[in-house]
Short mmCIF file of C-alpha atoms in Angstrom, two decimals:
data_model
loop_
_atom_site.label_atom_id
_atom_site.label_comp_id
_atom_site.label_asym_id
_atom_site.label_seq_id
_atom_site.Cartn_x
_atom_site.Cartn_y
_atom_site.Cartn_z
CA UNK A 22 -256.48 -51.00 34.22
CA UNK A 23 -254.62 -47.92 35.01
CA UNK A 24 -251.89 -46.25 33.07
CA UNK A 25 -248.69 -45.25 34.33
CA UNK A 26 -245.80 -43.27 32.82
CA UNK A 27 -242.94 -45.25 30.80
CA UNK A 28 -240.01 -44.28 28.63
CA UNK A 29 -237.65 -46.21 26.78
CA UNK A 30 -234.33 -44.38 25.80
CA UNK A 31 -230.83 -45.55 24.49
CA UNK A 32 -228.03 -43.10 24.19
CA UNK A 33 -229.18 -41.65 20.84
CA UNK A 34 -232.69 -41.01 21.56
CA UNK A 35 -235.71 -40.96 23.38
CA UNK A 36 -237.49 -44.20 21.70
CA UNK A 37 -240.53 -44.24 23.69
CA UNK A 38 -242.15 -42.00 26.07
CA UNK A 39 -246.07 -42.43 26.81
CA UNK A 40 -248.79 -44.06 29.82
CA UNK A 41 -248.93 -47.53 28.93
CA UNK A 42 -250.60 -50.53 30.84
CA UNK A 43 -248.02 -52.95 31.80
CA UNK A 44 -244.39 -53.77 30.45
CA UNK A 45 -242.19 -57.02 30.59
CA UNK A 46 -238.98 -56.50 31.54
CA UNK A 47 -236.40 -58.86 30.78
CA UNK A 48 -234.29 -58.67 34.48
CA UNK A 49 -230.97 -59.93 35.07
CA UNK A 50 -232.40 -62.17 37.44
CA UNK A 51 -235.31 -63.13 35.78
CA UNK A 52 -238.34 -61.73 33.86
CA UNK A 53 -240.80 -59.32 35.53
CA UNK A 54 -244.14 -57.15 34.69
CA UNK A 55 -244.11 -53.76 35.73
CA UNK A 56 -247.71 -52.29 36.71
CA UNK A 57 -249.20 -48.77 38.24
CA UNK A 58 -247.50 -48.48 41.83
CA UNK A 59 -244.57 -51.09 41.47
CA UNK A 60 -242.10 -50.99 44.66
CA UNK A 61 -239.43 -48.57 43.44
CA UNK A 62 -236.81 -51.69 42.17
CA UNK A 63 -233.59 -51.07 40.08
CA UNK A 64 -232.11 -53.41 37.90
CA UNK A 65 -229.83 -54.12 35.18
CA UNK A 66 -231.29 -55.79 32.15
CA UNK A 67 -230.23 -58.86 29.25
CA UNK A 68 -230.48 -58.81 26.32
CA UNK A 69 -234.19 -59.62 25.75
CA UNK A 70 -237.08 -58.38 24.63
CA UNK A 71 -238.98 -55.66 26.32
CA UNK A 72 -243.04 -55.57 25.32
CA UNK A 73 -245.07 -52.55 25.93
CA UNK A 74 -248.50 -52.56 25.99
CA UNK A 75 -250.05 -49.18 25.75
CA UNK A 76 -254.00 -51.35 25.97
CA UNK A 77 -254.60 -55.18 25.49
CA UNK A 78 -254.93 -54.78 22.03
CA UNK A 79 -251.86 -52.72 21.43
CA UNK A 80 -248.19 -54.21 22.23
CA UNK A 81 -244.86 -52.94 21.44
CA UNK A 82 -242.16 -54.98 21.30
CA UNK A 83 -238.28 -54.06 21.10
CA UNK A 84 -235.00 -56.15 21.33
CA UNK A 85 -232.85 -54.24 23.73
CA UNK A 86 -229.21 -55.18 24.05
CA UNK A 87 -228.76 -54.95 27.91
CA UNK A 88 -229.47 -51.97 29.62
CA UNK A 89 -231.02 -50.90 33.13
CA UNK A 90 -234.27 -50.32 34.19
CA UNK A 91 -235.56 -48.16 37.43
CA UNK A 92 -239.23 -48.17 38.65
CA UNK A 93 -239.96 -45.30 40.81
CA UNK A 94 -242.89 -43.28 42.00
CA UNK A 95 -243.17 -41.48 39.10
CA UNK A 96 -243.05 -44.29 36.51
CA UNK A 97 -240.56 -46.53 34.56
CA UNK A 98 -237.72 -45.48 32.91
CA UNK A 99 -235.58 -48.23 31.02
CA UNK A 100 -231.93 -47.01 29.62
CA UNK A 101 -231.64 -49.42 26.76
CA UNK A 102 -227.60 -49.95 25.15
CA UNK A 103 -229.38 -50.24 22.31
CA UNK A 104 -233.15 -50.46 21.56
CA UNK A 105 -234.60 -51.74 18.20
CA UNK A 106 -238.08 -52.46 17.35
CA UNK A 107 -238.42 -56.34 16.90
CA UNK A 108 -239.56 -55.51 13.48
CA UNK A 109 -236.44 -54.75 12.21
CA UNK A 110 -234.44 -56.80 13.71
CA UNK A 111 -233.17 -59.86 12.05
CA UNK A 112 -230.60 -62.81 12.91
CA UNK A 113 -227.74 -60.99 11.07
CA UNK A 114 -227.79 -58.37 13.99
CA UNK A 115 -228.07 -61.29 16.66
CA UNK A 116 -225.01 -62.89 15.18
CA UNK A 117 -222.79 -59.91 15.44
CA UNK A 118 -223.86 -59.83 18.67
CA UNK A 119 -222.69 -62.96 19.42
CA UNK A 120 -220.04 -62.45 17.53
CA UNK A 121 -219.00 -59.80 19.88
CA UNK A 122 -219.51 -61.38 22.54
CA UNK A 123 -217.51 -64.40 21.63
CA UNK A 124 -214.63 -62.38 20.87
CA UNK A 125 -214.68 -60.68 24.03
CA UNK A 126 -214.26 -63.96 26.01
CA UNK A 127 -210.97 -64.46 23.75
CA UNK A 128 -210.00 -61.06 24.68
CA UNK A 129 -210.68 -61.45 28.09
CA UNK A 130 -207.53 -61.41 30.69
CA UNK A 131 -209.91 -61.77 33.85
CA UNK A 132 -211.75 -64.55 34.70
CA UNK A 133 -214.71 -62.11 36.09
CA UNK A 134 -215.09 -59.88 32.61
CA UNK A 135 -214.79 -63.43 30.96
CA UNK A 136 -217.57 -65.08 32.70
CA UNK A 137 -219.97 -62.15 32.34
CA UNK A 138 -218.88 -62.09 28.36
CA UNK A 139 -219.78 -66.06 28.21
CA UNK A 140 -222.92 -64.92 30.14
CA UNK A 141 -223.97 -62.51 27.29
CA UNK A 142 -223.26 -64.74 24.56
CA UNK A 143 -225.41 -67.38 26.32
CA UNK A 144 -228.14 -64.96 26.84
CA UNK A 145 -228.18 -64.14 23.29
CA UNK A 146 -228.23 -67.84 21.91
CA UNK A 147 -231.00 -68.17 24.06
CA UNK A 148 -232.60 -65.26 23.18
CA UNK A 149 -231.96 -66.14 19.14
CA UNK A 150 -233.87 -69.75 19.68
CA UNK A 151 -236.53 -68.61 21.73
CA UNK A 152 -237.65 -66.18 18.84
CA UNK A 153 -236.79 -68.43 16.11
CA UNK A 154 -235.33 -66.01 13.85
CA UNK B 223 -200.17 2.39 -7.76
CA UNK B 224 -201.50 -1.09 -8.93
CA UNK B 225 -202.09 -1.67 -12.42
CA UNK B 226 -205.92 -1.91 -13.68
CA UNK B 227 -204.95 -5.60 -14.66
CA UNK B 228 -203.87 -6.16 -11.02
CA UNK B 229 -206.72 -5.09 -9.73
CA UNK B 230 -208.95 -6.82 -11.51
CA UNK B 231 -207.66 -10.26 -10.66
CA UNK B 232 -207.46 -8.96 -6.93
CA UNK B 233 -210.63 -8.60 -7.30
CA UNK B 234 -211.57 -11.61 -8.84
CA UNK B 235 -209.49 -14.22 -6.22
CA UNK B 236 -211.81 -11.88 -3.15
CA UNK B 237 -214.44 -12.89 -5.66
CA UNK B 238 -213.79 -16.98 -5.29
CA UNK B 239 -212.77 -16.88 -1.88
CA UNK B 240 -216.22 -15.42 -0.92
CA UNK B 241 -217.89 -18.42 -2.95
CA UNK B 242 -216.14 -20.91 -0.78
CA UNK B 243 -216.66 -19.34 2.84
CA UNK B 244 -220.34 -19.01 1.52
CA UNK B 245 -220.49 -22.32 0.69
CA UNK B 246 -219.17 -23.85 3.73
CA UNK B 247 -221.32 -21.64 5.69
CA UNK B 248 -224.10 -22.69 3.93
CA UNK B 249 -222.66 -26.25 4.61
CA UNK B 250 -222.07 -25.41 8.65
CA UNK B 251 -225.47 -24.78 8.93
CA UNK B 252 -226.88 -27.74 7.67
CA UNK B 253 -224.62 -29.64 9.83
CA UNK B 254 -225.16 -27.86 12.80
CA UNK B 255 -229.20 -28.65 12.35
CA UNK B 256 -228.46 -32.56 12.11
CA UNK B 257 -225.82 -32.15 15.50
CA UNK B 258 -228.44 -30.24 17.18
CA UNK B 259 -231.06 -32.94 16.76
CA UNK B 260 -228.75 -35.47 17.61
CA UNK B 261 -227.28 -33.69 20.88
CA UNK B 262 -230.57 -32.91 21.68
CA UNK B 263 -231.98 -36.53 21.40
CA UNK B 264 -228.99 -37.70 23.67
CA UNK B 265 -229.64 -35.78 26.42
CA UNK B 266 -233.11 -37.21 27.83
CA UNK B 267 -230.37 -40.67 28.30
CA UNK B 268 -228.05 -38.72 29.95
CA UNK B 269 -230.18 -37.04 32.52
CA UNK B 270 -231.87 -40.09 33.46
CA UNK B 271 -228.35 -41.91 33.69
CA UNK B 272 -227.74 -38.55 36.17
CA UNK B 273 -230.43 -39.11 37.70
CA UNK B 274 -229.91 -43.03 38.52
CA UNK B 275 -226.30 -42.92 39.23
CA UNK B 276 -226.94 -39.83 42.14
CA UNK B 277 -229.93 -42.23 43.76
CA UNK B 278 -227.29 -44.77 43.91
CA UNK B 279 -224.61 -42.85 45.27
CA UNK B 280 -226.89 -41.79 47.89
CA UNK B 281 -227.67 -44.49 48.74
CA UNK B 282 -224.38 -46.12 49.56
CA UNK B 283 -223.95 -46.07 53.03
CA UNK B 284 -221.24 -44.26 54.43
CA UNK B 285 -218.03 -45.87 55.02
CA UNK B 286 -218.90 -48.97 53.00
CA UNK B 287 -216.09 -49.26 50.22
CA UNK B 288 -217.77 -47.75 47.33
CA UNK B 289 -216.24 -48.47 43.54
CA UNK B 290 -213.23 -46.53 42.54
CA UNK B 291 -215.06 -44.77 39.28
CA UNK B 292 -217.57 -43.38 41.30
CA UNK B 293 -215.47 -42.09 44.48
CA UNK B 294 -212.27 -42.02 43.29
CA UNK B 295 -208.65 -43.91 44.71
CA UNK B 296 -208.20 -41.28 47.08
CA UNK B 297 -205.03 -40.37 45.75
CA UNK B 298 -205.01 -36.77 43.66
CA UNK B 299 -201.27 -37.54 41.78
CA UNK B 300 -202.03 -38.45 38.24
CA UNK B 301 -204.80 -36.50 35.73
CA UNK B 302 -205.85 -37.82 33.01
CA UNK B 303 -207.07 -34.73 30.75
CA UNK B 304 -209.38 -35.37 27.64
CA UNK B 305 -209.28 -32.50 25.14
CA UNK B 306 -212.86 -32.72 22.88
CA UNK B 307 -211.48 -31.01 19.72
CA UNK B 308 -212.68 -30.36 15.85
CA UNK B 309 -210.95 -32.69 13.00
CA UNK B 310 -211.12 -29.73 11.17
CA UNK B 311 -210.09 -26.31 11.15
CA UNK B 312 -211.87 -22.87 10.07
CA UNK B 313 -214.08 -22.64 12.81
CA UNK B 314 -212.87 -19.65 14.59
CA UNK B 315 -212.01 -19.63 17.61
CA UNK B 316 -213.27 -22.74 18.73
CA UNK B 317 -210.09 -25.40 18.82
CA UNK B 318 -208.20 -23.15 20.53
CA UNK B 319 -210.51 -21.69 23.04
CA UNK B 320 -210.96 -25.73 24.35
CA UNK B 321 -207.07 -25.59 24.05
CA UNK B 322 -206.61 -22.65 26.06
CA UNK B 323 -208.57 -23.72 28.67
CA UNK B 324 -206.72 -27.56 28.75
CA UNK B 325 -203.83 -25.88 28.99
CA UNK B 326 -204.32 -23.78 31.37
CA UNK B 327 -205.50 -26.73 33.44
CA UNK B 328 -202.28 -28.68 32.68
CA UNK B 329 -200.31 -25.67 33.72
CA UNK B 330 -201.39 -25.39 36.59
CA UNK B 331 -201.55 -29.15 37.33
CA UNK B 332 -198.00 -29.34 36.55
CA UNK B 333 -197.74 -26.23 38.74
CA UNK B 334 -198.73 -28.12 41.63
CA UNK B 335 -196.23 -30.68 41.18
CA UNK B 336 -198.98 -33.29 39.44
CA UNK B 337 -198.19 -35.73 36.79
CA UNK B 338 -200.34 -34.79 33.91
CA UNK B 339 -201.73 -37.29 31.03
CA UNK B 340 -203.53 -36.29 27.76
CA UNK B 341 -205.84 -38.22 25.32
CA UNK B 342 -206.83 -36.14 22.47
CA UNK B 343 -210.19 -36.56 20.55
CA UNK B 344 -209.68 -34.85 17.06
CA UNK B 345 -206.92 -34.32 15.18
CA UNK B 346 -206.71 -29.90 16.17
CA UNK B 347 -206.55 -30.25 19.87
CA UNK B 348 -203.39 -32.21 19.25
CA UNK B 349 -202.23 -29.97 16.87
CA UNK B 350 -202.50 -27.42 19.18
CA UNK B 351 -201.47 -29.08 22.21
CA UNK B 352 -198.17 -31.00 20.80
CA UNK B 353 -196.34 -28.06 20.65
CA UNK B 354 -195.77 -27.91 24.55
CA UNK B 355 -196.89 -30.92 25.65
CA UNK B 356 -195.22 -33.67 23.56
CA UNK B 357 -194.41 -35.91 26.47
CA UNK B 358 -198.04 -35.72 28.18
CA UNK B 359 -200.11 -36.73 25.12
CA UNK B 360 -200.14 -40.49 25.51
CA UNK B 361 -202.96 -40.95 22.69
CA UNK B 362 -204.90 -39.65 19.88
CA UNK B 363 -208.49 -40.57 18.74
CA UNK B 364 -209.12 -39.57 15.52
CA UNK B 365 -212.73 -39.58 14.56
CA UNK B 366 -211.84 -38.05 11.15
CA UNK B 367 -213.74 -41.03 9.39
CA UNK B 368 -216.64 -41.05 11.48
CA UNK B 369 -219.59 -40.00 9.70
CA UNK B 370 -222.57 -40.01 12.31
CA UNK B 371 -221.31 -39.93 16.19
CA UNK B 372 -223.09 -42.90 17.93
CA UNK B 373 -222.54 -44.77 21.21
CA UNK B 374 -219.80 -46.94 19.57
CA UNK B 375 -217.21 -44.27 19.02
CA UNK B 376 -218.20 -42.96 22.86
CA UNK B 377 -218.12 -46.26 24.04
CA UNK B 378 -214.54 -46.94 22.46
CA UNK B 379 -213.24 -44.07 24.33
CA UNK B 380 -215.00 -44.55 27.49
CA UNK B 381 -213.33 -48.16 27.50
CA UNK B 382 -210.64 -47.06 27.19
CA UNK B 383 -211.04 -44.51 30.10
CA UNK B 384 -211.87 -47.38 32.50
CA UNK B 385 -209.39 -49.56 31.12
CA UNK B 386 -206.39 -46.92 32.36
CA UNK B 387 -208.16 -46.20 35.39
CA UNK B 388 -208.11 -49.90 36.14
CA UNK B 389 -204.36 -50.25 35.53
CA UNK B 390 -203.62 -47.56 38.03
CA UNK B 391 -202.67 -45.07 35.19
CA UNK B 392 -204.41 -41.74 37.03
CA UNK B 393 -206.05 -40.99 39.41
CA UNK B 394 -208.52 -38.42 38.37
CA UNK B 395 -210.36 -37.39 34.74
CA UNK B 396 -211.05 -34.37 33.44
CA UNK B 397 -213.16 -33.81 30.17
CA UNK B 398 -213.15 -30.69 27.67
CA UNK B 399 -215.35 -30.07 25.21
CA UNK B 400 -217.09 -27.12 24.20
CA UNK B 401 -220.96 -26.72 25.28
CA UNK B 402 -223.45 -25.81 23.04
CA UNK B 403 -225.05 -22.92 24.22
CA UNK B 404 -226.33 -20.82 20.97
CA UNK B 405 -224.91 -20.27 17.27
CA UNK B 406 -223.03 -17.79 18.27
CA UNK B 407 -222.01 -18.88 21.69
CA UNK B 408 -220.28 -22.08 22.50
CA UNK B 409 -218.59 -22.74 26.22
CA UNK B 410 -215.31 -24.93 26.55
CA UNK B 411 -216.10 -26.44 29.29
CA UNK B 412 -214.40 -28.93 31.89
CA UNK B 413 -215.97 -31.82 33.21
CA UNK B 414 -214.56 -34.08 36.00
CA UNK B 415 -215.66 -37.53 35.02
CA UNK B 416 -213.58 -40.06 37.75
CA UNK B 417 -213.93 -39.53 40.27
CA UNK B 418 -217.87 -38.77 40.21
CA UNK B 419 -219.08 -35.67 40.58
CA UNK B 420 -222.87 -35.99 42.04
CA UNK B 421 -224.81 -32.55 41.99
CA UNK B 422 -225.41 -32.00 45.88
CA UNK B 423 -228.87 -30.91 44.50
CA UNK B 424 -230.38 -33.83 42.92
CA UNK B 425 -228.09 -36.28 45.78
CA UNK B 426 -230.21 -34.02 48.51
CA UNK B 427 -233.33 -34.93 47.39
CA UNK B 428 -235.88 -36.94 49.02
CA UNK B 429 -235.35 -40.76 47.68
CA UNK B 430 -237.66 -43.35 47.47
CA UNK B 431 -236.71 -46.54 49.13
CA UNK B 432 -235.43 -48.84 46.32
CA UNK B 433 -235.33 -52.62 45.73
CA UNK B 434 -232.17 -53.86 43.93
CA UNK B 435 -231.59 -56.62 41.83
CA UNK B 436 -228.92 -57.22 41.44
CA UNK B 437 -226.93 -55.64 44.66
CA UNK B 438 -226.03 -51.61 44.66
CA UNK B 439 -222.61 -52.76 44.37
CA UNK B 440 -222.50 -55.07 41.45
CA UNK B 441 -225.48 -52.43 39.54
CA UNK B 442 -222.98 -49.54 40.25
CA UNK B 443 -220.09 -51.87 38.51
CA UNK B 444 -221.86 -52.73 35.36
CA UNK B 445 -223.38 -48.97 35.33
CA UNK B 446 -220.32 -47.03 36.30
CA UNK B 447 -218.38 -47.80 32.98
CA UNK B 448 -220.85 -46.64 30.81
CA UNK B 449 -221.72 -43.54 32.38
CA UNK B 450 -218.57 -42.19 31.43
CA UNK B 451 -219.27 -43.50 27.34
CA UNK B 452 -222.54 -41.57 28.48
CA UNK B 453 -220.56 -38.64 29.49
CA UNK B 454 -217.90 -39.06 26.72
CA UNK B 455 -220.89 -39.29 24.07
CA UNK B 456 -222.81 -36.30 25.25
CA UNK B 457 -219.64 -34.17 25.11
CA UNK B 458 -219.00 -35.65 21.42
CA UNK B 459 -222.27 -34.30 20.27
CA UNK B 460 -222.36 -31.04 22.10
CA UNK B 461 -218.78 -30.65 20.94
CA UNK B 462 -220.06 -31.51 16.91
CA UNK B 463 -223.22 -28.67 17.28
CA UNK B 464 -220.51 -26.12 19.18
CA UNK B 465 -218.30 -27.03 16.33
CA UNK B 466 -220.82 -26.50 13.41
CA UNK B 467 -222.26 -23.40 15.16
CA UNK B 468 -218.69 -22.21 15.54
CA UNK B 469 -217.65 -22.48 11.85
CA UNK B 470 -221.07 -20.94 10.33
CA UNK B 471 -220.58 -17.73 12.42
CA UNK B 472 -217.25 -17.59 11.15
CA UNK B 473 -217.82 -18.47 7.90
CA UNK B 474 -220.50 -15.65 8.19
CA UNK B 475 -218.19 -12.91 9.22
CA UNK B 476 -215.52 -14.11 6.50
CA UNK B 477 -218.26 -13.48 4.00
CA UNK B 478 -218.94 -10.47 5.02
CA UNK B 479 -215.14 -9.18 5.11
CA UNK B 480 -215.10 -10.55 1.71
CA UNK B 481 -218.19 -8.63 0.48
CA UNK B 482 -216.56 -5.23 1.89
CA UNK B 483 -213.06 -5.99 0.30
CA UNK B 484 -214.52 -6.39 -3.12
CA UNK B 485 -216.64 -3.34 -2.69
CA UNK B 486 -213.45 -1.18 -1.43
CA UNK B 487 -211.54 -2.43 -4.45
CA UNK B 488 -213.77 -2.26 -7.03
CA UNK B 489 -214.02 1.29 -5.91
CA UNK B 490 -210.02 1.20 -6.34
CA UNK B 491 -210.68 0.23 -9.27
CA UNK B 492 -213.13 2.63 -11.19
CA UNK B 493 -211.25 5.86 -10.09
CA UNK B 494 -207.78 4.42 -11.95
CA UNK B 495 -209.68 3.70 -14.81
CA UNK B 496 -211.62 7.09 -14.36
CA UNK B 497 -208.34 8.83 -13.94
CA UNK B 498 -206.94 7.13 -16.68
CA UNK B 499 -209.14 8.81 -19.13
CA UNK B 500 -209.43 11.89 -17.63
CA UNK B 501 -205.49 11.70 -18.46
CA UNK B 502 -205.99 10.57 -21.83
CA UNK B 503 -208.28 13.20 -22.71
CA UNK B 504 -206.08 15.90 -21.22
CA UNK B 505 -203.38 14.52 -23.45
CA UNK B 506 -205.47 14.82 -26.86
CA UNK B 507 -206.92 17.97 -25.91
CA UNK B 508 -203.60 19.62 -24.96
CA UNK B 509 -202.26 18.03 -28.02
CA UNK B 510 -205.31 19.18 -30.24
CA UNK B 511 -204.76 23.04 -28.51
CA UNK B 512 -200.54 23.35 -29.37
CA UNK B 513 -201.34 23.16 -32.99
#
C-alpha cells in the first residue's frame, strides 16, 4: 500500500515524524483509519490510543491524552496534549488522570466545563478497561 | 598610595570573583544547550498549532459570531500585559530590556486613557516593574522551583489567561518575553495573544476544503484555550535560552574585566614593591657613603 506523511507532536517535542501506512485515530466522535488521500477532516481527539503502522509488520502504539488531529493534502499531523509510548505507560499514570479529571468536575462552576470533565473521566475508565492495565 | 598588604588582598578578592563569574558562565552555557534543545523541540507544535488555528479562522465565515479568544470582545478598554522575566538576576541586560519595553507599553496604554493589568512570570520583572506600577500588577507566577519548563507550568498560566478573559477582566493580551535569536542577541519581544493575531500570509493561502468533526465552532472552543498555553509555553522556553544566552555573555565579559583588573593591579603592585627596594637600597648605600 502506499505511504503517506505523518507526525505526531505534543508541546515538548516532535515524537514522530515519518511515511507510514495507515494510523487509527481515536476521534471524538468515534474511531477512524487514516490512509494515502484521506478527505482533508479536522478533529479533536480522546484520550485513546493512536497506532501507527509504518508496514504490516511494524506498529506503533502511543496513549495520547486528548489532542487534535488534521488530515490534509500533504499528510497527517496529530497535536497530542501529551503523547507516551504504550510501553511506558502504566495504570499509575491513568489514575492521575482520572484523578484529574474527577477533581475537575468538583471544581467545576458550569454545568458545560462539568459535563465535558465527566466526559474525560469516562473516556479514561473506558480506556483503562479496554487495555486491561 | 596603598599599602603592598592592600594590594595584595585587592588582588586576591578580583582573584575569587573571577572564579565565580567563570563558573557560572561555564554553568550558563550548559543551560543554555539544554533550553535550546527544548525551545527548539517546542516549536514544530507550535507552528502546526499556527498553522491549524489560521485554516480555521479562515474559514469562519464572515459575520458568523466567532469565539471571543480568537476575535476579540470588540471592546479595546482593559490590557492585560504578561511580562516573561528571569527568577534570577546577573544576566545583563536582559530583565530590564523586557521591562523597558512593558513599560513603555503600559505608558503609553495608560497614556491613552486605558486601564492597564499586569501578571508577572518571574520574580525580576516584578522587581522591576513594582516600583511604578504597584496598583497594575494583579499577580505573580513564580517559577523559581520549576526545574524543567513543560506544558503544565504553560498550561497553569494559560488557564489562567482564559479564566480572566472569561470573567470580563480585559479585553486584550499582550505577551513579553525575550526571543532567542543568537548567544549574544536576544529580542524582547511583544506578542498579542487575545485577541488572535492570524499572519495575513499563511490566512491568504489557498485552503483545502475541510471536513469537521466536531463543528468549527465547538473545535475552535476546545483549541482556542490551549493555543495560548501553546503561546505562553513557547515564550517560556525562548525566554529560558534568551535568559541563559544572556547571562553567559555577561558572565563572559565580567571575566574578562576581571582578568584585566588583576593584570593592572598586579602591575600596581610590583612597581611599590620595586620602589620599595630601590628606596631601601638608597637608604643603606647613602648610609654606607656618610661614614
Amino acid at each position: 500500500m502506499p505511504d503517506f506523511h505523518f507526525e505526531l507532536v505534543s508541546p515538548e517535542r516532535l515524537v514522530f515524524a515519518g511515511d507510514v501506512e495507515f494510523v487509527v485515530v481515536p476521534g471524538t466522535e468515534g474511531q477512524f483509519t487514516v490512509l494515502k488521500d484521506h478527505a482533508p477532516l479536522m478533529t479533536t481527539l480522546k484520550p485513546g490510543v493512536i497506532d501507527i503502522a509504518e508496514s504490516k509488520a511494524l506498529v506503533h502504539r502511543y496513549f495520547v491524552r486528548g489532542g487534535f488531529a488534521d488530515v490534509s493534502p500533504a499528510g497527517l499531523t496529530i497535536l497530542a496534549e501529551q503523547a507516551i509510548p504504550l510501553e511506558s505507560l502504566d495504570a499509575a499514570r491513568i489514575d492521575a488522570d482520572i484523578k484529574d479529571a474527577e477533581e475537575d468536575i468538583a471544581d467545576a462552576s458550569v454545568d458545560e466545563t462539568r459535563r465535558l470533565a465527566a466526559e474525560k473521566r469516562d473516556q479514561l475508565l473506558e480506556l483503562k478497561a479496554a487495555l486491561k492495565i | 598610595m596603598p599599602s603592598l598588604k592592600d594590594l595584595r588582598n585587592r588582588i586576591a578578592s578580583v582573584k575569587a570573583t573571577q572564579k565565580i563569574t567563570k563558573a557560572m558562565q561555564m554553568v550558563a552555557a550548559a543551560k543554555l544547550r539544554r533550553a535550546q534543545n527544548a525551545a527548539e523541540a517546542a516549536r514544530p507544535y507550535a507552528e502546526r498549532m499556527g498553522r491549524v488555528m489560521s485554516a480555521l479562522a479562515a474559514s469562519i465565515a464572515p459575520g458568523s459570531p466567532a469565539p471571543g479568544l480568537l476575535a476579540g470582545n470588540g471592546r479595546d478598554k482593559v490590557h492585560l500585559l504578561i511580562v516573561c522575566t528571569a527568577e534570577r538576576g546577573l544576566c545583563g541586560g536582559f530583565n530590564s530590556s523586557i521591562a523597558r519595553l512593558a513599560r513603555e507599553a503600559a505608558n503609553s496604554l495608560i497614556g491613552q486613557g486605558k486601564t492597564v493589568k499586569i501578571i508577572c512570570v518571574g520574580k525580576k520583572g516584578n522587581d522591576i516593574l513594582r516600583r511604578q506600577f504597584e496598583r497594575e500588577i494583579i499577580e505573580v507566577v513564580d517559577l523559581r522551583s520549576v526545574k524543567q519548563l513543560g506544558f503544565v507550568n504553560a498550561e497553569a498560566i494559560g488557564r489562567k489567561i482564559v479564566s480572566l478573559y472569561e470573567a470580563g477582566e480585559f479585553d486584550v493580551c499582550t505577551l513579553f518575553y525575550a526571543r532567542f535569536k543568537s548567544v549574544i542577541s536576544q529580542i524582547p519581544t511583544a506578542l498579542q495573544l487575545v485577541p488572535l493575531t492570524v499572519s495575513s500570509e499563511e490566512a491568504a493561502a489557498p485552503q483545502a476544503v475541510y471536513d469537521y468533526e466536531p463543528d468549527e465552532e465547538q473545535i475552535l472552543t476546545t483549541l482556542l484555550p490551549r493555543n495560548v498555553s501553546i503561546q505562553v509555553l513557547r515564550a517560556l522556553l525562548e525566554n529560558a535560552a534568551s535568559e541563559q544566552g544572556a547571562r553567559m555573555s555577561a558572565m563572559d565579559s565580567a571575566s574578562r574585566n576581571a582578568g584585566e583588573m588583576i593584570k593592572k593591579q598586579t602591575m600596581q603592585y610590583n612597581r611599590s614593591r620595586q620602589a620599595m627596594i630601590t628606596k631601601e637600597l638608597i637608604e643603606i648605600i647613602s648610609g654606607a657613603e656618610a661614614l
